[in-house]
Amino acid sequence: MEQNNFSERWKEEVLGSMRGMKRAEPNPFLFTRIEARIEKQWGRMGVWQVRLAAAVMVVLLIVNSVALLRSNRTAGETTDAYSISTIQHY
Amino acid sequence: MTDSELIVSIVAGNRSAFRELYDKYKSRVYNTAISYLQSVADAEEVTQDVFVEIFHSAAKFKGQSSVGTWVYRITVNKCLDYLRYRNRKKRMGFLASLFGESNELKVDAPHFEHPGVLLENKEKSTYLFQAIDKLPEQQKSAFILSQIEELPQKEVAEVMQLSQKAVESLIQRAKGNLRKELEKFYLERRK
């Protein structure tokens, strides 16, 4: 019984051992390291962004070329049809 | 500046606003990380990860929770990720040692002493940290946030994205498991 009381009291003390603790402070140079990591990642992102921009430009160029070719073909067909109908009219 | 204003300024690229946010939350992030990782070096590593993530994802912050809750959520996720990574590394080290490779098996320091604990509680807190280390992830988070970081249960629920009832139950289960673990330590000490 007494043994049990000791054990319970010890467990309570351990569970409460964080009471009144002070907050630990990180290394004063930690912010400088964080900034350096951000800078490094910006550099890496720059290369990635350039690649992405290049890929987007290529896609846009292809889409525009296809659209231009199609519109030229449609315009040609429309002009031919119009000429034939005008000639037939006269 | 308020927290929300700080976030808007960070998105606009204001470095001094980022410094201000860092100064405001560094201690909370670092101490939470210490409780999870039980290593000052690892806690500093994760504190860096947290603030880099804050900087990059500030634009995604929608203000649905407070900035403090958001910062704690990032911290908890980073700590859990780091613990999983460390456990994976430990397992790999163990496998490598079985096959006779020279990679030494790195095991966490068995008796972690939290730098902020009062001198008279140092020894007892080492048992507490050993027991916390054995808790499942969610119980660990609920216990650390509510009992060590002393956040109100409502905020713990917001950080963990659970109901308050679920958090209450996690804390009760965590305390029960810690008592079981501490009982073992108590018996070992008496041998």
Tab-separated table of N, CA, C and O in Angstrom, chain A residues 33-80:
chain	number	residue	atom	x	y	z
A	33	ARG	N	20.993	32.249	-40.410
A	33	ARG	CA	21.011	30.973	-41.154
A	33	ARG	C	19.726	30.789	-41.945
A	33	ARG	O	19.743	30.307	-43.065
A	34	ILE	N	18.598	31.203	-41.329
A	34	ILE	CA	17.305	31.089	-42.032
A	34	ILE	C	17.323	31.961	-43.283
A	34	ILE	O	16.931	31.529	-44.370
A	35	GLU	N	17.808	33.204	-43.128
A	35	GLU	CA	17.873	34.114	-44.277
A	35	GLU	C	18.754	33.534	-45.389
A	35	GLU	O	18.414	33.619	-46.569
A	36	ALA	N	19.874	32.938	-44.974
A	36	ALA	CA	20.791	32.353	-45.965
A	36	ALA	C	20.096	31.225	-46.725
A	36	ALA	O	20.238	31.094	-47.939
A	37	ARG	N	19.314	30.412	-45.998
A	37	ARG	CA	18.601	29.311	-46.665
A	37	ARG	C	17.567	29.836	-47.647
A	37	ARG	O	17.400	29.295	-48.731
A	38	ILE	N	16.878	30.917	-47.242
A	38	ILE	CA	15.868	31.500	-48.133
A	38	ILE	C	16.536	32.039	-49.396
A	38	ILE	O	16.076	31.804	-50.509
A	39	GLU	N	17.658	32.743	-49.211
A	39	GLU	CA	18.401	33.294	-50.351
A	39	GLU	C	18.811	32.179	-51.319
A	39	GLU	O	18.646	32.295	-52.529
A	40	LYS	N	19.316	31.090	-50.736
A	40	LYS	CA	19.777	29.959	-51.538
A	40	LYS	C	18.615	29.379	-52.344
A	40	LYS	O	18.741	29.093	-53.530
A	41	GLN	N	17.463	29.254	-51.670
A	41	GLN	CA	16.296	28.695	-52.359
A	41	GLN	C	15.790	29.624	-53.451
A	41	GLN	O	15.317	29.177	-54.482
A	42	TRP	N	15.910	30.951	-53.210
A	42	TRP	CA	15.505	31.912	-54.244
A	42	TRP	C	16.336	31.697	-55.499
A	42	TRP	O	15.835	31.712	-56.600
A	43	GLY	N	17.652	31.499	-55.275
A	43	GLY	CA	18.570	31.271	-56.395
A	43	GLY	C	18.159	30.059	-57.194
A	43	GLY	O	18.051	30.102	-58.411
A	44	ARG	N	17.836	28.979	-56.439
A	44	ARG	CA	17.424	27.737	-57.093
A	44	ARG	C	16.105	27.933	-57.823
A	44	ARG	O	15.906	27.492	-58.926
A	45	MET	N	15.185	28.690	-57.195
A	45	MET	CA	13.877	28.906	-57.810
A	45	MET	C	14.009	29.715	-59.090
A	45	MET	O	13.253	29.552	-60.011
A	46	GLY	N	15.035	30.606	-59.127
A	46	GLY	CA	15.243	31.412	-60.320
A	46	GLY	C	15.463	30.537	-61.542
A	46	GLY	O	14.821	30.723	-62.564
A	47	VAL	N	16.335	29.546	-61.400
A	47	VAL	CA	16.626	28.638	-62.511
A	47	VAL	C	15.352	27.887	-62.919
A	47	VAL	O	15.016	27.778	-64.089
A	48	TRP	N	14.629	27.431	-61.902
A	48	TRP	CA	13.411	26.664	-62.139
A	48	TRP	C	12.369	27.529	-62.865
A	48	TRP	O	11.716	27.103	-63.796
A	49	GLN	N	12.278	28.802	-62.409
A	49	GLN	CA	11.311	29.702	-63.028
A	49	GLN	C	11.671	29.995	-64.479
A	49	GLN	O	10.793	30.087	-65.333
A	50	VAL	N	12.991	30.118	-64.753
A	50	VAL	CA	13.426	30.374	-66.125
A	50	VAL	C	13.012	29.196	-67.018
A	50	VAL	O	12.482	29.382	-68.109
A	51	ARG	N	13.207	27.979	-66.496
A	51	ARG	CA	12.834	26.781	-67.264
A	51	ARG	C	11.336	26.758	-67.526
A	51	ARG	O	10.889	26.469	-68.621
A	52	LEU	N	10.584	27.090	-66.473
A	52	LEU	CA	9.121	27.088	-66.600
A	52	LEU	C	8.678	28.119	-67.640
A	52	LEU	O	7.843	27.842	-68.508
A	53	ALA	N	9.271	29.319	-67.567
A	53	ALA	CA	8.917	30.387	-68.512
A	53	ALA	C	9.244	29.958	-69.936
A	53	ALA	O	8.449	30.186	-70.863
A	54	ALA	N	10.394	29.294	-70.115
A	54	ALA	CA	10.788	28.831	-71.447
A	54	ALA	C	9.784	27.805	-71.959
A	54	ALA	O	9.352	27.866	-73.124
A	55	ALA	N	9.372	26.884	-71.097
A	55	ALA	CA	8.414	25.855	-71.492
A	55	ALA	C	7.084	26.481	-71.876
A	55	ALA	O	6.475	26.126	-72.904
A	56	VAL	N	6.630	27.472	-71.075
A	56	VAL	CA	5.358	28.152	-71.364
A	56	VAL	C	5.446	28.872	-72.705
A	56	VAL	O	4.522	28.823	-73.520
A	57	MET	N	6.581	29.501	-72.982
A	57	MET	CA	6.758	30.235	-74.248
A	57	MET	C	6.699	29.284	-75.441
A	57	MET	O	6.081	29.599	-76.467
A	58	VAL	N	7.329	28.124	-75.307
A	58	VAL	CA	7.308	27.141	-76.399
A	58	VAL	C	5.874	26.690	-76.665
A	58	VAL	O	5.414	26.651	-77.815
A	59	VAL	N	5.135	26.407	-75.573
A	59	VAL	CA	3.740	25.958	-75.720
A	59	VAL	C	2.918	27.053	-76.406
A	59	VAL	O	2.149	26.796	-77.343
A	60	LEU	N	3.099	28.306	-75.958
A	60	LEU	CA	2.348	29.428	-76.539
A	60	LEU	C	2.660	29.591	-78.028
A	60	LEU	O	1.772	29.842	-78.850
A	61	LEU	N	3.936	29.416	-78.373
A	61	LEU	CA	4.376	29.544	-79.764
A	61	LEU	C	3.691	28.483	-80.637
A	61	LEU	O	3.181	28.792	-81.725
A	62	ILE	N	3.640	27.242	-80.125
A	62	ILE	CA	3.005	26.149	-80.882
A	62	ILE	C	1.512	26.442	-81.056
A	62	ILE	O	0.972	26.352	-82.164
A	63	VAL	N	0.852	26.838	-79.935
A	63	VAL	CA	-0.594	27.113	-79.995
A	63	VAL	C	-0.871	28.235	-80.994
A	63	VAL	O	-1.773	28.141	-81.831
A	64	ASN	N	-0.077	29.291	-80.954
A	64	ASN	CA	-0.256	30.426	-81.863
A	64	ASN	C	-0.040	30.033	-83.311
A	64	ASN	O	-0.807	30.439	-84.196
A	65	SER	N	1.004	29.221	-83.563
A	65	SER	CA	1.294	28.796	-84.933
A	65	SER	C	0.145	27.972	-85.493
A	65	SER	O	-0.298	28.193	-86.634
A	66	VAL	N	-0.352	27.039	-84.681
A	66	VAL	CA	-1.474	26.190	-85.121
A	66	VAL	C	-2.689	27.063	-85.416
A	66	VAL	O	-3.355	26.923	-86.460
A	67	ALA	N	-2.973	28.008	-84.497
A	67	ALA	CA	-4.138	28.887	-84.678
A	67	ALA	C	-3.999	29.710	-85.948
A	67	ALA	O	-4.958	29.877	-86.715
A	68	LEU	N	-2.786	30.208	-86.207
A	68	LEU	CA	-2.528	31.041	-87.399
A	68	LEU	C	-2.724	30.225	-88.671
A	68	LEU	O	-3.394	30.684	-89.615
A	69	LEU	N	-2.185	29.015	-88.708
A	69	LEU	CA	-2.319	28.144	-89.879
A	69	LEU	C	-3.783	27.847	-90.166
A	69	LEU	O	-4.245	27.920	-91.306
A	70	ARG	N	-4.530	27.525	-89.080
A	70	ARG	CA	-5.951	27.190	-89.243
A	70	ARG	C	-6.734	28.381	-89.760
A	70	ARG	O	-7.571	28.246	-90.643
A	71	SER	N	-6.449	29.557	-89.201
A	71	SER	CA	-7.221	30.746	-89.601
A	71	SER	C	-6.918	31.099	-91.055
A	71	SER	O	-7.800	31.500	-91.796
A	72	ASN	N	-5.666	30.919	-91.507
A	72	ASN	CA	-5.296	31.182	-92.906
A	72	ASN	C	-6.062	30.259	-93.841
A	72	ASN	O	-6.604	30.681	-94.851
A	73	ARG	N	-6.111	28.952	-93.419
A	73	ARG	CA	-6.803	27.966	-94.254
A	73	ARG	C	-8.297	28.305	-94.351
A	73	ARG	O	-8.881	28.314	-95.413
A	74	THR	N	-8.911	28.644	-93.201
A	74	THR	CA	-10.340	28.962	-93.166
A	74	THR	C	-10.606	30.210	-93.995
A	74	THR	O	-11.564	30.287	-94.768
A	75	ALA	N	-9.700	31.204	-93.864
A	75	ALA	CA	-9.879	32.457	-94.625
A	75	ALA	C	-9.820	32.168	-96.112
A	75	ALA	O	-10.632	32.691	-96.899
A	76	GLY	N	-8.906	31.313	-96.545
A	76	GLY	CA	-8.763	30.948	-97.954
A	76	GLY	C	-10.016	30.278	-98.488
A	76	GLY	O	-10.540	30.647	-99.545
A	77	GLU	N	-10.526	29.340	-97.680
A	77	GLU	CA	-11.737	28.617	-98.091
A	77	GLU	C	-12.911	29.567	-98.222
A	77	GLU	O	-13.683	29.514	-99.181
A	78	THR	N	-13.042	30.501	-97.272
A	78	THR	CA	-14.154	31.451	-97.276
A	78	THR	C	-14.065	32.341	-98.505
A	78	THR	O	-15.066	32.587	-99.197
A	79	THR	N	-12.841	32.821	-98.822
A	79	THR	CA	-12.660	33.705	-99.974
A	79	THR	C	-13.036	32.972	-101.271
A	79	THR	O	-13.740	33.526	-102.125
A	80	ASP	N	-12.582	31.709	-101.406
A	80	ASP	CA	-12.898	30.920	-102.605
A	80	ASP	C	-14.399	30.756	-102.773
A	80	ASP	O	-14.956	30.981	-103.860
